[in-house]
PDB file of C-alpha atoms in Angstrom:
ATOM      1  CA  MET A  18     113.559 122.721 125.343  1.00 66.00           C
ATOM      2  CA  ARG A  19     109.930 121.439 124.147  1.00 78.00           C
ATOM      3  CA  ARG A  20     108.678 125.249 122.685  1.00 84.00           C
ATOM      4  CA  SER A  21     111.965 125.361 120.496  1.00 86.00           C
ATOM      5  CA  VAL A  22     111.427 121.651 119.025  1.00 88.00           C
ATOM      6  CA  PHE A  23     107.537 123.437 118.333  1.00 89.00           C
ATOM      7  CA  ILE A  24     109.377 126.361 116.511  1.00 90.00           C
ATOM      8  CA  ILE A  25     111.663 124.077 114.433  1.00 91.00           C
ATOM      9  CA  VAL A  26     109.191 121.676 113.061  1.00 92.00           C
ATOM     10  CA  ALA A  27     106.963 124.550 112.233  1.00 93.00           C
ATOM     11  CA  VAL A  28     109.204 126.834 110.538  1.00 92.00           C
ATOM     12  CA  ALA A  29     110.208 123.464 109.374  1.00 93.00           C
ATOM     13  CA  LEU A  30     106.296 123.238 107.864  1.00 95.00           C
ATOM     14  CA  ALA A  31     106.471 127.053 106.602  1.00 94.00           C
ATOM     15  CA  THR A  32     109.342 126.633 104.816  1.00 94.00           C
ATOM     16  CA  ALA A  33     107.948 123.701 102.615  1.00 96.00           C
ATOM     17  CA  ALA A  34     104.555 124.798 101.952  1.00 96.00           C
ATOM     18  CA  ILE A  35     106.060 127.991 100.995  1.00 96.00           C
ATOM     19  CA  PHE A  36     108.737 126.523  99.048  1.00 96.00           C
ATOM     20  CA  LEU A  37     105.687 124.763  96.585  1.00 96.00           C
ATOM     21  CA  ALA A  38     103.913 128.124  96.925  1.00 96.00           C
ATOM     22  CA  ALA A  39     107.046 129.814  94.923  1.00 95.00           C
ATOM     23  CA  PHE A  40     107.371 126.502  92.721  1.00 95.00           C
ATOM     24  CA  HIS A  41     103.437 125.878  91.533  1.00 94.00           C
ATOM     25  CA  LEU A  42     103.525 130.924  90.887  1.00 93.00           C
ATOM     26  CA  GLY A  43     106.640 130.076  89.270  1.00 92.00           C
ATOM     27  CA  GLY A  44     105.289 126.917  86.850  1.00 89.00           C
ATOM     28  CA  ARG A  45     101.951 128.985  85.865  1.00 87.00           C
ATOM     29  CA  LEU A  46     103.259 131.605  85.270  1.00 86.00           C
ATOM     30  CA  CYS A  47     105.567 130.217  82.915  1.00 83.00           C
ATOM     31  CA  ARG A  48     103.031 127.800  81.351  1.00 77.00           C
ATOM     32  CA  ALA A  49     101.090 130.593  81.051  1.00 79.00           C
ATOM     33  CA  HIS A  50     103.646 132.265  78.639  1.00 77.00           C
ATOM     34  CA  LEU A  51     104.932 130.260  76.736  1.00 72.00           C
ATOM     35  CA  ALA A  52     101.048 128.940  75.784  1.00 67.00           C
ATOM     36  CA  LYS A  53      99.767 131.867  75.336  1.00 66.00           C
ATOM     37  CA  THR A  54     100.333 130.792  71.337  1.00 67.00           C
ATOM     38  CA  THR A  55      99.152 127.454  69.575  1.00 75.00           C
ATOM     39  CA  ASP A  56     101.901 127.177  67.010  1.00 83.00           C
ATOM     40  CA  ASP A  57     102.924 124.365  65.922  1.00 86.00           C
ATOM     41  CA  LEU A  58     106.074 125.890  65.637  1.00 90.00           C
ATOM     42  CA  ASP A  59     106.378 126.861  68.885  1.00 86.00           C
ATOM     43  CA  TRP A  60     108.634 124.811  69.860  1.00 89.00           C
ATOM     44  CA  LEU A  61     111.363 125.303  66.726  1.00 91.00           C
ATOM     45  CA  ARG A  62     111.348 128.787  67.795  1.00 88.00           C
ATOM     46  CA  LEU A  63     111.380 127.749  72.081  1.00 84.00           C
ATOM     47  CA  GLU A  64     114.032 125.446  71.397  1.00 89.00           C
ATOM     48  CA  PHE A  65     116.786 126.004  68.362  1.00 91.00           C
ATOM     49  CA  ARG A  66     116.825 129.247  69.297  1.00 88.00           C
ATOM     50  CA  LEU A  67     115.260 130.710  65.702  1.00 90.00           C
ATOM     51  CA  SER A  68     115.828 134.367  64.318  1.00 90.00           C
ATOM     52  CA  ASP A  69     112.311 136.082  62.898  1.00 90.00           C
ATOM     53  CA  ALA A  70     113.389 134.817  59.577  1.00 92.00           C
ATOM     54  CA  GLU A  71     115.004 131.607  59.928  1.00 93.00           C
ATOM     55  CA  LEU A  72     111.490 130.889  61.552  1.00 92.00           C
ATOM     56  CA  ALA A  73     109.674 132.976  58.970  1.00 93.00           C
ATOM     57  CA  ARG A  74     111.420 130.589  56.189  1.00 94.00           C
ATOM     58  CA  ILE A  75     110.469 127.564  58.146  1.00 94.00           C
ATOM     59  CA  ARG A  76     107.282 128.227  58.076  1.00 94.00           C
ATOM     60  CA  GLN A  77     106.997 128.160  54.272  1.00 94.00           C
ATOM     61  CA  LEU A  78     108.467 125.097  54.333  1.00 94.00           C
ATOM     62  CA  HIS A  79     106.284 123.759  57.437  1.00 94.00           C
ATOM     63  CA  GLU A  80     102.557 125.392  54.958  1.00 93.00           C
ATOM     64  CA  GLY A  81     103.952 123.184  52.057  1.00 93.00           C
ATOM     65  CA  TYR A  82     104.781 120.144  54.113  1.00 93.00           C
ATOM     66  CA  LEU A  83     101.690 120.029  55.994  1.00 91.00           C
ATOM     67  CA  PRO A  84      98.979 119.243  52.157  1.00 92.00           C
ATOM     68  CA  LYS A  85     101.191 116.298  51.251  1.00 90.00           C
ATOM     69  CA  CYS A  86     101.331 114.478  54.702  1.00 89.00           C
ATOM     70  CA  ARG A  87      97.772 114.912  55.220  1.00 89.00           C
ATOM     71  CA  SER A  88      97.394 112.924  52.234  1.00 90.00           C
ATOM     72  CA  TYR A  89      99.777 110.672  52.705  1.00 89.00           C
ATOM     73  CA  CYS A  90      98.016 110.219  55.627  1.00 88.00           C
ATOM     74  CA  ALA A  91      94.424 109.849  54.250  1.00 90.00           C
ATOM     75  CA  ARG A  92      95.570 106.927  51.385  1.00 90.00           C
ATOM     76  CA  ILE A  93      97.423 105.218  54.412  1.00 90.00           C
ATOM     77  CA  ALA A  94      94.819 105.258  55.900  1.00 89.00           C
ATOM     78  CA  ALA A  95      92.012 104.963  53.244  1.00 91.00           C
ATOM     79  CA  LYS A  96      94.559 101.673  52.748  1.00 91.00           C
ATOM     80  CA  LYS A  97      94.579 100.663  56.912  1.00 90.00           C
ATOM     81  CA  GLY A  98      90.512 100.761  56.735  1.00 91.00           C
ATOM     82  CA  GLU A  99      90.594  98.533  53.451  1.00 90.00           C
ATOM     83  CA  LEU A 100      92.547  96.348  55.562  1.00 90.00           C
ATOM     84  CA  GLN A 101      90.763  96.145  58.814  1.00 89.00           C
ATOM     85  CA  ALA A 102      87.875  94.774  56.228  1.00 88.00           C
ATOM     86  CA  LEU A 103      88.975  92.319  54.635  1.00 86.00           C
ATOM     87  CA  LEU A 104      90.217  90.672  57.663  1.00 87.00           C
ATOM     88  CA  ASP A 105      85.971  91.707  59.459  1.00 86.00           C
ATOM     89  CA  GLY A 106      84.765  88.973  56.716  1.00 80.00           C
ATOM     90  CA  GLY A 107      87.656  85.296  57.037  1.00 75.00           C
ATOM     91  CA  THR A 108      89.712  84.237  59.325  1.00 73.00           C
ATOM     92  CA  ASN A 109      92.793  83.072  56.996  1.00 77.00           C
ATOM     93  CA  VAL A 110      95.406  86.349  55.097  1.00 74.00           C
ATOM     94  CA  SER A 111      94.379  85.944  52.160  1.00 79.00           C
ATOM     95  CA  GLY A 112      96.854  87.072  49.006  1.00 83.00           C
ATOM     96  CA  GLU A 113      94.514  89.899  49.333  1.00 85.00           C
ATOM     97  CA  ILE A 114      95.065  90.664  52.824  1.00 87.00           C
ATOM     98  CA  GLU A 115      99.209  90.610  52.071  1.00 89.00           C
ATOM     99  CA  GLN A 116      98.883  92.771  49.537  1.00 90.00           C
ATOM    100  CA  LYS A 117      96.960  95.607  51.577  1.00 89.00           C
ATOM    101  CA  LEU A 118      99.865  95.346  53.762  1.00 91.00           C
ATOM    102  CA  GLY A 119     102.211  95.423  51.132  1.00 92.00           C
ATOM    103  CA  ASP A 120     100.321  98.758  50.229  1.00 91.00           C
ATOM    104  CA  ILE A 121     100.512 100.375  53.249  1.00 91.00           C
ATOM    105  CA  VAL A 122     103.869  99.592  53.849  1.00 90.00           C
ATOM    106  CA  ALA A 123     105.326 101.145  50.735  1.00 92.00           C
ATOM    107  CA  LEU A 124     103.208 103.921  51.122  1.00 90.00           C
ATOM    108  CA  ARG A 125     104.188 104.409  55.349  1.00 89.00           C
ATOM    109  CA  ALA A 126     108.251 104.706  53.549  1.00 90.00           C
ATOM    110  CA  GLN A 127     107.294 106.772  51.467  1.00 91.00           C
ATOM    111  CA  CYS A 128     105.285 109.487  53.735  1.00 90.00           C
ATOM    112  CA  GLN A 129     108.729 108.456  55.618  1.00 89.00           C
ATOM    113  CA  ALA A 130     110.683 109.652  52.779  1.00 91.00           C
ATOM    114  CA  GLU A 131     109.095 111.983  52.124  1.00 91.00           C
ATOM    115  CA  MET A 132     109.070 113.570  56.094  1.00 91.00           C
ATOM    116  CA  LEU A 133     112.637 113.555  56.106  1.00 92.00           C
ATOM    117  CA  ARG A 134     112.527 115.470  53.160  1.00 93.00           C
ATOM    118  CA  HIS A 135     111.384 118.283  54.460  1.00 94.00           C
ATOM    119  CA  PHE A 136     113.353 117.698  58.025  1.00 94.00           C
ATOM    120  CA  THR A 137     116.303 117.968  55.964  1.00 94.00           C
ATOM    121  CA  GLU A 138     115.046 121.479  54.055  1.00 94.00           C
ATOM    122  CA  VAL A 139     114.016 122.833  57.312  1.00 94.00           C
ATOM    123  CA  SER A 140     117.725 121.934  58.706  1.00 95.00           C
ATOM    124  CA  HIS A 141     119.383 123.892  55.828  1.00 95.00           C
ATOM    125  CA  ALA A 142     116.709 126.436  57.274  1.00 94.00           C
ATOM    126  CA  MET A 143     118.621 126.722  60.914  1.00 94.00           C
ATOM    127  CA  PRO A 144     122.478 127.550  61.532  1.00 93.00           C
ATOM    128  CA  PRO A 145     124.167 125.039  61.416  1.00 92.00           C
ATOM    129  CA  GLU A 146     124.729 124.242  64.519  1.00 93.00           C
ATOM    130  CA  GLN A 147     120.985 124.120  65.490  1.00 93.00           C
ATOM    131  CA  GLY A 148     120.054 121.723  62.213  1.00 94.00           C
ATOM    132  CA  ARG A 149     122.252 119.189  63.211  1.00 94.00           C
ATOM    133  CA  ARG A 150     121.539 118.483  66.279  1.00 94.00           C
ATOM    134  CA  TYR A 151     117.014 119.100  64.831  1.00 94.00           C
ATOM    135  CA  LEU A 152     117.954 116.785  62.234  1.00 93.00           C
ATOM    136  CA  ALA A 153     118.863 114.302  65.573  1.00 93.00           C
ATOM    137  CA  GLU A 154     116.434 114.565  66.612  1.00 92.00           C
ATOM    138  CA  MET A 155     113.375 114.144  64.403  1.00 92.00           C
ATOM    139  CA  ARG A 156     115.427 111.311  63.932  1.00 89.00           C
ATOM    140  CA  ARG A 157     115.657 109.837  67.179  1.00 88.00           C
ATOM    141  CA  LEU A 158     112.164 111.211  67.546  1.00 87.00           C
ATOM    142  CA  THR A 159     110.898 109.595  64.190  1.00 86.00           C
ATOM    143  CA  LEU A 160     112.231 106.262  62.849  1.00 80.00           C
ATOM    144  CA  GLY A 161     114.392 106.308  67.127  1.00 69.00           C
ATOM    145  CA  PHE A 162     109.639 104.548  67.615  1.00 60.00           C
ATOM    146  CA  HIS A 163     110.523 101.945  65.716  1.00 58.00           C
ATOM    147  CA  GLU A 164     114.316 101.117  65.930  1.00 60.00           C
ATOM    148  CA  GLN A 165     113.781 100.713  69.857  1.00 59.00           C
ATOM    149  CA  ILE A 166     110.193  97.864  68.760  1.00 55.00           C
ATOM    150  CA  GLU A 167     112.592  96.330  66.472  1.00 57.00           C
ATOM    151  CA  GLN A 168     115.678  95.706  69.250  1.00 63.00           C
ATOM    152  CA  SER A 169     112.881  94.935  71.923  1.00 63.00           C
ATOM    153  CA  MET A 170     112.182  92.168  69.482  1.00 58.00           C
ATOM    154  CA  SER A 171     115.171  90.908  68.081  1.00 62.00           C
ATOM    155  CA  HIS A 172     116.128  90.426  72.151  1.00 59.00           C
ATOM    156  CA  PRO A 173     117.258  87.796  73.030  1.00 52.00           C
ATOM    157  CA  HIS A 174     115.585  87.359  76.158  1.00 51.00           C
ATOM    158  CA  ALA A 175     112.286  89.394  74.863  1.00 44.00           C
ATOM    159  CA  ASP A 176     108.249  87.259  76.166  1.00 46.00           C
ATOM    160  CA  GLY A 177     108.954  84.656  73.725  1.00 41.00           C
ATOM    161  CA  HIS A 178     109.345  86.927  70.636  1.00 39.00           C
ATOM    162  CA  GLY A 179     113.035  86.454  69.928  1.00 38.00           C
ATOM    163  CA  HIS A 180     114.742  85.842  66.582  1.00 38.00           C
ATOM    164  CA  PRO A 181     117.729  83.463  66.637  1.00 37.00           C
TER     165      PRO A 181
ATOM    166  CA  MET B 228     112.190 136.364 194.907  1.00 53.00           C
ATOM    167  CA  LYS B 229     111.644 133.413 193.080  1.00 56.00           C
ATOM    168  CA  ASN B 230     110.884 135.298 189.546  1.00 61.00           C
ATOM    169  CA  GLN B 231     113.966 137.222 190.412  1.00 64.00           C
ATOM    170  CA  ILE B 232     116.142 134.547 190.335  1.00 64.00           C
ATOM    171  CA  LEU B 233     115.914 132.598 187.581  1.00 63.00           C
ATOM    172  CA  GLU B 234     115.884 137.176 185.566  1.00 72.00           C
ATOM    173  CA  ALA B 235     119.052 137.070 187.167  1.00 71.00           C
ATOM    174  CA  GLU B 236     119.849 133.036 185.423  1.00 78.00           C
ATOM    175  CA  ASP B 237     117.867 133.993 182.381  1.00 84.00           C
ATOM    176  CA  ALA B 238     120.115 137.320 181.005  1.00 85.00           C
ATOM    177  CA  LYS B 239     123.074 134.749 181.745  1.00 85.00           C
ATOM    178  CA  LEU B 240     122.547 131.957 179.877  1.00 87.00           C
ATOM    179  CA  THR B 241     121.238 134.348 176.682  1.00 86.00           C
ATOM    180  CA  ALA B 242     124.716 135.891 177.786  1.00 84.00           C
ATOM    181  CA  LEU B 243     126.206 132.373 177.111  1.00 85.00           C
ATOM    182  CA  LEU B 244     124.623 131.536 174.432  1.00 83.00           C
ATOM    183  CA  ARG B 245     125.689 134.924 172.597  1.00 79.00           C
ATOM    184  CA  GLN B 246     129.080 134.424 172.580  1.00 79.00           C
ATOM    185  CA  SER B 247     128.978 129.979 171.662  1.00 79.00           C
ATOM    186  CA  ARG B 248     127.178 131.035 169.193  1.00 75.00           C
ATOM    187  CA  PRO B 249     130.010 130.752 165.795  1.00 70.00           C
ATOM    188  CA  THR B 250     130.694 134.143 163.994  1.00 69.00           C
ATOM    189  CA  ALA B 251     130.117 134.337 160.258  1.00 70.00           C
ATOM    190  CA  PRO B 252     133.193 134.832 158.540  1.00 71.00           C
ATOM    191  CA  MET B 253     133.269 138.199 156.295  1.00 76.00           C
ATOM    192  CA  LEU B 254     132.521 137.128 152.556  1.00 80.00           C
ATOM    193  CA  PRO B 255     134.709 137.961 149.835  1.00 81.00           C
ATOM    194  CA  PRO B 256     132.764 140.645 147.118  1.00 83.00           C
ATOM    195  CA  GLY B 257     130.894 138.903 144.557  1.00 85.00           C
ATOM    196  CA  PHE B 258     130.437 135.642 146.142  1.00 86.00           C
ATOM    197  CA  GLN B 259     126.753 135.651 144.856  1.00 85.00           C
ATOM    198  CA  GLN B 260     127.570 135.918 141.634  1.00 86.00           C
ATOM    199  CA  THR B 261     130.772 134.045 141.573  1.00 88.00           C
ATOM    200  CA  VAL B 262     128.573 130.812 143.073  1.00 89.00           C
ATOM    201  CA  TRP B 263     125.664 131.405 140.401  1.00 90.00           C
ATOM    202  CA  ARG B 264     128.366 131.578 137.877  1.00 86.00           C
ATOM    203  CA  ARG B 265     129.899 127.825 139.828  1.00 87.00           C
ATOM    204  CA  ILE B 266     126.383 126.514 138.747  1.00 84.00           C
ATOM    205  CA  GLN B 267     125.257 127.645 135.067  1.00 82.00           C
ATOM    206  CA  ARG B 268     128.742 126.691 133.779  1.00 78.00           C
ATOM    207  CA  ALA B 269     128.394 122.868 136.154  1.00 74.00           C
ATOM    208  CA  GLU B 270     124.971 123.012 133.990  1.00 69.00           C
ATOM    209  CA  THR B 271     126.515 124.022 129.979  1.00 66.00           C
ATOM    210  CA  SER B 272     129.371 121.601 130.565  1.00 62.00           C
ATOM    211  CA  SER B 273     127.269 118.794 131.713  1.00 61.00           C
ATOM    212  CA  PRO B 274     126.301 116.305 128.805  1.00 59.00           C
ATOM    213  CA  ALA B 275     122.299 116.097 128.086  1.00 58.00           C
ATOM    214  CA  PHE B 276     123.075 119.734 128.151  1.00 58.00           C
ATOM    215  CA  GLY B 277     125.262 119.480 125.132  1.00 59.00           C
ATOM    216  CA  ARG B 278     122.845 117.908 123.006  1.00 63.00           C
ATOM    217  CA  LEU B 279     120.242 120.040 122.388  1.00 72.00           C
ATOM    218  CA  VAL B 280     121.695 123.563 123.880  1.00 80.00           C
ATOM    219  CA  TRP B 281     121.985 123.823 119.504  1.00 83.00           C
ATOM    220  CA  VAL B 282     118.951 123.047 119.206  1.00 83.00           C
ATOM    221  CA  ASP B 283     117.493 126.289 121.621  1.00 85.00           C
ATOM    222  CA  GLN B 284     120.455 128.030 119.730  1.00 85.00           C
ATOM    223  CA  LEU B 285     118.859 127.541 116.325  1.00 86.00           C
ATOM    224  CA  ALA B 286     115.124 128.677 117.523  1.00 86.00           C
ATOM    225  CA  ASP B 287     115.936 130.938 118.592  1.00 86.00           C
ATOM    226  CA  ARG B 288     118.050 132.355 115.737  1.00 86.00           C
ATOM    227  CA  LEU B 289     115.027 131.365 113.871  1.00 86.00           C
ATOM    228  CA  LEU B 290     113.086 133.669 115.300  1.00 86.00           C
ATOM    229  CA  ARG B 291     115.153 136.993 114.860  1.00 89.00           C
ATOM    230  CA  PRO B 292     113.859 139.186 112.135  1.00 89.00           C
ATOM    231  CA  ARG B 293     116.328 139.706 110.083  1.00 90.00           C
ATOM    232  CA  TRP B 294     116.745 135.684 109.685  1.00 90.00           C
ATOM    233  CA  ALA B 295     113.296 135.249 108.955  1.00 90.00           C
ATOM    234  CA  LEU B 296     113.101 137.753 106.254  1.00 92.00           C
ATOM    235  CA  THR B 297     116.298 135.963 104.858  1.00 93.00           C
ATOM    236  CA  GLY B 298     115.000 132.659 105.290  1.00 92.00           C
ATOM    237  CA  ILE B 299     111.955 133.735 103.019  1.00 93.00           C
ATOM    238  CA  THR B 300     113.008 135.525 100.516  1.00 95.00           C
ATOM    239  CA  THR B 301     115.306 132.365  99.799  1.00 95.00           C
ATOM    240  CA  VAL B 302     112.950 130.110  99.694  1.00 95.00           C
ATOM    241  CA  VAL B 303     110.708 132.152  97.544  1.00 95.00           C
ATOM    242  CA  VAL B 304     113.828 133.023  94.350  1.00 96.00           C
ATOM    243  CA  VAL B 305     114.634 129.079  95.144  1.00 96.00           C
ATOM    244  CA  GLY B 306     110.763 127.931  94.367  1.00 96.00           C
ATOM    245  CA  VAL B 307     110.159 130.564  91.680  1.00 95.00           C
ATOM    246  CA  LEU B 308     113.129 129.334  89.697  1.00 95.00           C
ATOM    247  CA  ALA B 309     112.815 125.155  90.226  1.00 95.00           C
ATOM    248  CA  GLY B 310     108.639 126.264  89.284  1.00 94.00           C
ATOM    249  CA  THR B 311     109.913 128.485  86.144  1.00 92.00           C
ATOM    250  CA  LEU B 312     112.532 125.501  84.830  1.00 92.00           C
ATOM    251  CA  SER B 313     109.573 122.905  86.083  1.00 92.00           C
ATOM    252  CA  GLY B 314     106.961 124.682  83.633  1.00 89.00           C
ATOM    253  CA  THR B 315     109.315 125.371  81.222  1.00 86.00           C
ATOM    254  CA  THR B 316     110.946 121.523  80.451  1.00 87.00           C
ATOM    255  CA  THR B 317     106.970 121.528  80.284  1.00 86.00           C
ATOM    256  CA  ALA B 318     105.862 123.734  77.582  1.00 85.00           C
ATOM    257  CA  LYS B 319     108.448 122.451  75.732  1.00 85.00           C
ATOM    258  CA  LYS B 320     107.622 119.222  75.773  1.00 87.00           C
ATOM    259  CA  ALA B 321     103.821 120.185  74.917  1.00 86.00           C
ATOM    260  CA  ALA B 322     104.728 122.813  72.336  1.00 87.00           C
ATOM    261  CA  GLN B 323     107.443 119.249  70.698  1.00 89.00           C
ATOM    262  CA  GLU B 324     104.279 117.301  70.663  1.00 89.00           C
ATOM    263  CA  ARG B 325     102.237 119.771  68.650  1.00 88.00           C
ATOM    264  CA  TYR B 326     105.250 119.960  66.375  1.00 91.00           C
ATOM    265  CA  LEU B 327     105.732 116.439  66.200  1.00 90.00           C
ATOM    266  CA  VAL B 328     101.495 115.731  64.983  1.00 88.00           C
ATOM    267  CA  ALA B 329     102.164 118.865  62.635  1.00 89.00           C
ATOM    268  CA  VAL B 330     104.670 116.208  60.649  1.00 89.00           C
ATOM    269  CA  ALA B 331     105.175 113.594  61.755  1.00 85.00           C
ATOM    270  CA  PRO B 332     101.732 111.549  62.296  1.00 79.00           C
ATOM    271  CA  SER B 333     101.029 108.636  64.928  1.00 72.00           C
ATOM    272  CA  GLN B 334     100.124 106.550  61.795  1.00 62.00           C
ATOM    273  CA  VAL B 335     104.070 107.574  60.276  1.00 62.00           C
ATOM    274  CA  ARG B 336     106.444 106.834  63.395  1.00 61.00           C
TER     275      ARG B 336
END
């Protein structure tokens, strides 16, 4: 009886160890296989099952969009630097600070509009169903973040930030 | 003289004792096996034994090579599949984040 219990416990432990080892091995092999390339567009290829031709067209759009994106980011970063300098210089919210904040918001809006245009172009380069899915996913991932924050801020019970 | 009388009485006594000893009845064939079978049946039908017998049966089964091999193969296959699924999800998340960083840096989002 005691011997049987010992056998069952030993088999259960061995099973758990074998399962964990196999799980770890499977995950490692898969990650090693998928992480071979460091291509930015890997996700599109994996998630939306694109053909080589579709991927080549999207790559062209992607490479055309990147300099614009970098330019906007550099301008936003410069404006943020100027705002920081003004904030460090005084304790009051001056008209100049307000102006800088407005500039940053305007630049960010232009950048987001450019980004959405790019997403639309990319979605058109995909098969219709995949394109719709891509567009919805990208809107959720990029603009959805702000919506979540706004919703949490407008919630009446949100940590003293509630608006009536 | 006295010894001769004692020996004669002793022989008589022995004969009487032999007569008085009951003779064992003839046992039916397979008597011993029947008795052991009954003992075994009584043991297996007792509640304590019934509750624990499955433990012995399971342990016995787990040690059979066919069962052990099937079990190990199943665990390895299920483990590798689960690991692959998990690895794919992780790799996809990493690839998604890489794409997002490229097209929508954090300061734009």
